JSON list of C-alpha atoms and ligand atoms in Angstrom, two decimals:
[
{"chain": "K", "resi": 1, "resn": "MET", "atom": "CA", "xyz": [0.00, 0.00, 0.00]},
{"chain": "K", "resi": 2, "resn": "HIS", "atom": "CA", "xyz": [2.86, 2.43, 0.29]},
{"chain": "K", "resi": 3, "resn": "GLU", "atom": "CA", "xyz": [2.38, 3.47, -3.34]},
{"chain": "K", "resi": 4, "resn": "LEU", "atom": "CA", "xyz": [-0.82, 5.26, -2.31]},
{"chain": "K", "resi": 5, "resn": "ALA", "atom": "CA", "xyz": [1.00, 7.56, 0.14]},
{"chain": "K", "resi": 6, "resn": "ILE", "atom": "CA", "xyz": [3.77, 8.15, -2.38]},
{"chain": "K", "resi": 7, "resn": "THR", "atom": "CA", "xyz": [1.33, 8.90, -5.17]},
{"chain": "K", "resi": 8, "resn": "GLN", "atom": "CA", "xyz": [-0.64, 11.23, -2.92]},
{"chain": "K", "resi": 9, "resn": "SER", "atom": "CA", "xyz": [2.39, 13.37, -2.08]},
{"chain": "K", "resi": 10, "resn": "MET", "atom": "CA", "xyz": [3.58, 13.27, -5.69]},
{"chain": "K", "resi": 11, "resn": "PHE", "atom": "CA", "xyz": [0.14, 14.38, -6.82]},
{"chain": "K", "resi": 12, "resn": "ASN", "atom": "CA", "xyz": [0.09, 17.27, -4.32]},
{"chain": "K", "resi": 13, "resn": "LEU", "atom": "CA", "xyz": [3.49, 18.39, -5.54]},
{"chain": "K", "resi": 14, "resn": "VAL", "atom": "CA", "xyz": [2.40, 18.25, -9.17]},
{"chain": "K", "resi": 15, "resn": "LEU", "atom": "CA", "xyz": [-0.71, 20.33, -8.46]},
{"chain": "K", "resi": 16, "resn": "GLU", "atom": "CA", "xyz": [1.33, 22.87, -6.52]},
{"chain": "K", "resi": 17, "resn": "GLN", "atom": "CA", "xyz": [3.82, 23.21, -9.38]},
{"chain": "K", "resi": 18, "resn": "ALA", "atom": "CA", "xyz": [1.08, 23.38, -11.99]},
{"chain": "K", "resi": 19, "resn": "GLU", "atom": "CA", "xyz": [-0.68, 26.14, -10.05]},
{"chain": "K", "resi": 20, "resn": "LYS", "atom": "CA", "xyz": [2.54, 28.09, -9.78]},
{"chain": "K", "resi": 21, "resn": "ALA", "atom": "CA", "xyz": [2.95, 27.83, -13.53]},
{"chain": "K", "resi": 22, "resn": "GLU", "atom": "CA", "xyz": [-0.69, 28.84, -13.97]},
{"chain": "K", "resi": 23, "resn": "ALA", "atom": "CA", "xyz": [-1.23, 25.74, -16.03]},
{"chain": "K", "resi": 24, "resn": "LYS", "atom": "CA", "xyz": [-4.59, 24.73, -17.40]},
{"chain": "K", "resi": 25, "resn": "LYS", "atom": "CA", "xyz": [-3.68, 21.13, -17.75]},
{"chain": "K", "resi": 26, "resn": "VAL", "atom": "CA", "xyz": [-0.91, 18.74, -16.77]},
{"chain": "K", "resi": 27, "resn": "GLY", "atom": "CA", "xyz": [0.26, 16.76, -19.79]},
{"chain": "K", "resi": 28, "resn": "LYS", "atom": "CA", "xyz": [3.08, 14.61, -18.58]},
{"chain": "K", "resi": 29, "resn": "ILE", "atom": "CA", "xyz": [4.86, 13.82, -15.34]},
{"chain": "K", "resi": 30, "resn": "ASN", "atom": "CA", "xyz": [8.37, 12.42, -15.41]},
{"chain": "K", "resi": 31, "resn": "LEU", "atom": "CA", "xyz": [9.22, 10.34, -12.38]},
{"chain": "K", "resi": 32, "resn": "VAL", "atom": "CA", "xyz": [12.47, 8.79, -11.27]},
{"chain": "K", "resi": 33, "resn": "ILE", "atom": "CA", "xyz": [12.14, 5.59, -9.28]},
{"chain": "K", "resi": 34, "resn": "GLY", "atom": "CA", "xyz": [15.07, 3.68, -7.84]},
{"chain": "K", "resi": 35, "resn": "GLU", "atom": "CA", "xyz": [14.64, -0.09, -7.80]},
{"chain": "K", "resi": 36, "resn": "MET", "atom": "CA", "xyz": [15.43, -0.21, -4.12]},
{"chain": "K", "resi": 37, "resn": "THR", "atom": "CA", "xyz": [12.26, 1.70, -3.26]},
{"chain": "K", "resi": 38, "resn": "GLY", "atom": "CA", "xyz": [10.20, -1.27, -4.47]},
{"chain": "K", "resi": 39, "resn": "VAL", "atom": "CA", "xyz": [7.68, 1.15, -5.95]},
{"chain": "K", "resi": 40, "resn": "VAL", "atom": "CA", "xyz": [5.71, -0.36, -8.82]},
{"chain": "K", "resi": 41, "resn": "GLY", "atom": "CA", "xyz": [4.98, 2.04, -11.66]},
{"chain": "K", "resi": 42, "resn": "ASP", "atom": "CA", "xyz": [1.65, 0.40, -12.51]},
{"chain": "K", "resi": 43, "resn": "CYS", "atom": "CA", "xyz": [0.42, 0.93, -8.95]},
{"chain": "K", "resi": 44, "resn": "VAL", "atom": "CA", "xyz": [1.44, 4.58, -9.01]},
{"chain": "K", "resi": 45, "resn": "GLN", "atom": "CA", "xyz": [-0.39, 5.00, -12.32]},
{"chain": "K", "resi": 46, "resn": "PHE", "atom": "CA", "xyz": [-3.49, 3.34, -10.88]},
{"chain": "K", "resi": 47, "resn": "TYR", "atom": "CA", "xyz": [-3.59, 5.56, -7.80]},
{"chain": "K", "resi": 48, "resn": "PHE", "atom": "CA", "xyz": [-2.76, 8.61, -9.83]},
{"chain": "K", "resi": 49, "resn": "ASP", "atom": "CA", "xyz": [-5.71, 8.05, -12.17]},
{"chain": "K", "resi": 50, "resn": "PHE", "atom": "CA", "xyz": [-7.91, 7.72, -9.12]},
{"chain": "K", "resi": 51, "resn": "LEU", "atom": "CA", "xyz": [-6.56, 10.80, -7.28]},
{"chain": "K", "resi": 52, "resn": "SER", "atom": "CA", "xyz": [-6.42, 13.07, -10.30]},
{"chain": "K", "resi": 53, "resn": "LYS", "atom": "CA", "xyz": [-10.06, 12.65, -11.31]},
{"chain": "K", "resi": 54, "resn": "GLY", "atom": "CA", "xyz": [-11.64, 16.05, -11.71]},
{"chain": "K", "resi": 55, "resn": "SER", "atom": "CA", "xyz": [-8.33, 17.92, -11.27]},
{"chain": "K", "resi": 56, "resn": "ILE", "atom": "CA", "xyz": [-6.18, 19.61, -13.90]},
{"chain": "K", "resi": 57, "resn": "ALA", "atom": "CA", "xyz": [-3.92, 16.58, -13.77]},
{"chain": "K", "resi": 58, "resn": "GLU", "atom": "CA", "xyz": [-6.64, 14.21, -14.91]},
{"chain": "K", "resi": 59, "resn": "GLY", "atom": "CA", "xyz": [-5.50, 12.17, -17.88]},
{"chain": "K", "resi": 60, "resn": "ALA", "atom": "CA", "xyz": [-1.84, 13.12, -17.45]},
{"chain": "K", "resi": 61, "resn": "THR", "atom": "CA", "xyz": [0.71, 10.59, -18.67]},
{"chain": "K", "resi": 62, "resn": "LEU", "atom": "CA", "xyz": [3.19, 9.25, -16.16]},
{"chain": "K", "resi": 63, "resn": "SER", "atom": "CA", "xyz": [6.62, 8.40, -17.41]},
{"chain": "K", "resi": 64, "resn": "PHE", "atom": "CA", "xyz": [8.91, 6.32, -15.22]},
{"chain": "K", "resi": 65, "resn": "LYS", "atom": "CA", "xyz": [12.65, 6.23, -15.28]},
{"chain": "K", "resi": 66, "resn": "ASN", "atom": "CA", "xyz": [13.88, 3.22, -13.35]},
{"chain": "K", "resi": 67, "resn": "ILE", "atom": "CA", "xyz": [17.25, 3.44, -11.66]},
{"chain": "K", "resi": 68, "resn": "PRO", "atom": "CA", "xyz": [18.97, 0.10, -11.01]},
{"chain": "K", "resi": 69, "resn": "ILE", "atom": "CA", "xyz": [20.56, -0.49, -7.63]},
{"chain": "K", "resi": 70, "resn": "MET", "atom": "CA", "xyz": [24.23, 0.38, -7.80]},
{"chain": "K", "resi": 71, "resn": "ALA", "atom": "CA", "xyz": [26.70, -0.45, -5.07]},
{"chain": "K", "resi": 72, "resn": "ARG", "atom": "CA", "xyz": [30.31, 0.45, -4.53]},
{"chain": "K", "resi": 73, "resn": "CYS", "atom": "CA", "xyz": [32.78, -1.83, -2.87]},
{"chain": "K", "resi": 74, "resn": "ARG", "atom": "CA", "xyz": [34.46, -0.26, 0.13]},
{"chain": "K", "resi": 75, "resn": "SER", "atom": "CA", "xyz": [37.69, -2.13, -0.35]},
{"chain": "K", "resi": 76, "resn": "CYS", "atom": "CA", "xyz": [38.36, -2.00, -4.11]},
{"chain": "K", "resi": 77, "resn": "ASP", "atom": "CA", "xyz": [36.09, 0.96, -4.97]},
{"chain": "K", "resi": 78, "resn": "LYS", "atom": "CA", "xyz": [34.48, -0.87, -7.92]},
{"chain": "K", "resi": 79, "resn": "GLN", "atom": "CA", "xyz": [30.90, 0.04, -8.81]},
{"chain": "K", "resi": 80, "resn": "PHE", "atom": "CA", "xyz": [28.43, -2.53, -10.02]},
{"chain": "K", "resi": 81, "resn": "GLU", "atom": "CA", "xyz": [24.75, -3.26, -10.27]},
{"chain": "K", "resi": 82, "resn": "LEU", "atom": "CA", "xyz": [23.45, -5.03, -7.21]},
{"chain": "K", "resi": 83, "resn": "LYS", "atom": "CA", "xyz": [21.28, -7.97, -8.17]},
{"chain": "K", "resi": 84, "resn": "GLU", "atom": "CA", "xyz": [19.19, -10.02, -5.77]},
{"chain": "K", "resi": 85, "resn": "PHE", "atom": "CA", "xyz": [21.00, -8.44, -2.86]},
{"chain": "K", "resi": 86, "resn": "ASP", "atom": "CA", "xyz": [24.17, -10.37, -3.34]},
{"chain": "K", "resi": 87, "resn": "TRP", "atom": "CA", "xyz": [26.39, -8.29, -1.09]},
{"chain": "K", "resi": 88, "resn": "ALA", "atom": "CA", "xyz": [29.71, -9.82, -2.07]},
{"chain": "K", "resi": 89, "resn": "CYS", "atom": "CA", "xyz": [31.84, -7.76, -4.43]},
{"chain": "K", "resi": 90, "resn": "PRO", "atom": "CA", "xyz": [32.16, -9.56, -7.80]},
{"chain": "K", "resi": 91, "resn": "SER", "atom": "CA", "xyz": [35.63, -8.18, -8.14]},
{"chain": "K", "resi": 92, "resn": "CYS", "atom": "CA", "xyz": [37.32, -8.85, -4.80]},
{"chain": "K", "resi": 93, "resn": "GLY", "atom": "CA", "xyz": [34.70, -10.83, -2.83]},
{"chain": "K", "resi": 94, "resn": "ASN", "atom": "CA", "xyz": [34.59, -8.33, 0.01]},
{"chain": "K", "resi": 95, "resn": "MET", "atom": "CA", "xyz": [31.27, -7.83, 1.82]},
{"chain": "K", "resi": 96, "resn": "GLY", "atom": "CA", "xyz": [31.59, -4.12, 2.54]},
{"chain": "K", "resi": 97, "resn": "MET", "atom": "CA", "xyz": [29.15, -2.37, 0.24]},
{"chain": "K", "resi": 98, "resn": "GLU", "atom": "CA", "xyz": [27.77, 1.06, -0.04]},
{"chain": "K", "resi": 99, "resn": "ILE", "atom": "CA", "xyz": [24.60, 1.82, -2.01]},
{"chain": "K", "resi": 100, "resn": "VAL", "atom": "CA", "xyz": [25.25, 4.65, -4.43]},
{"chain": "K", "resi": 101, "resn": "ALA", "atom": "CA", "xyz": [22.07, 4.56, -6.54]},
{"chain": "K", "resi": 102, "resn": "GLY", "atom": "CA", "xyz": [18.65, 2.97, -6.54]},
{"chain": "K", "resi": 103, "resn": "GLN", "atom": "CA", "xyz": [17.06, 4.82, -3.61]},
{"chain": "K", "resi": 104, "resn": "GLU", "atom": "CA", "xyz": [15.79, 7.68, -5.74]},
{"chain": "K", "resi": 105, "resn": "LEU", "atom": "CA", "xyz": [12.15, 8.63, -5.71]},
{"chain": "K", "resi": 106, "resn": "TYR", "atom": "CA", "xyz": [11.18, 12.01, -7.06]},
{"chain": "K", "resi": 107, "resn": "VAL", "atom": "CA", "xyz": [9.40, 14.00, -9.70]},
{"chain": "K", "resi": 108, "resn": "GLU", "atom": "CA", "xyz": [11.99, 14.96, -12.27]},
{"chain": "K", "resi": 109, "resn": "SER", "atom": "CA", "xyz": [9.79, 17.32, -14.24]},
{"chain": "K", "resi": 110, "resn": "ILE", "atom": "CA", "xyz": [6.24, 18.01, -15.26]},
{"chain": "K", "resi": 111, "resn": "GLU", "atom": "CA", "xyz": [4.94, 19.24, -18.57]},
{"chain": "K", "resi": 112, "resn": "VAL", "atom": "CA", "xyz": [1.97, 21.58, -18.46]},
{"chain": "K", "resi": 113, "resn": "GLU", "atom": "CA", "xyz": [-0.21, 23.32, -20.96]},
{"chain": "Q", "resi": 201, "resn": "ZN", "atom": "ZN1", "xyz": [35.69, -5.19, -4.19]}
]
């Protein structure tokens, strides 16, 4: 269910921005979602359609940019995509990892008319 809360705050932000821009209609919303957030684009779209009914954002297209989870090894400094939470470095086998990407969750831009 956490998509509902996320979509709600995203929707509020979009409306706020659209009002500032004195927009008549919101055409497209570009979202960045890191894989680590576990947020499912289809769910966000579903809740958005529901929340935006009757607002200037009704019928807006959501575009999702998915960011894979990237980790950096603390001992050899190599960066790689983290798959299935395998925390061992593929290069040196060390277990000390730092997440450098994949936790993103924000509205990158909106297109209004
Ligand atoms: Zn390493």
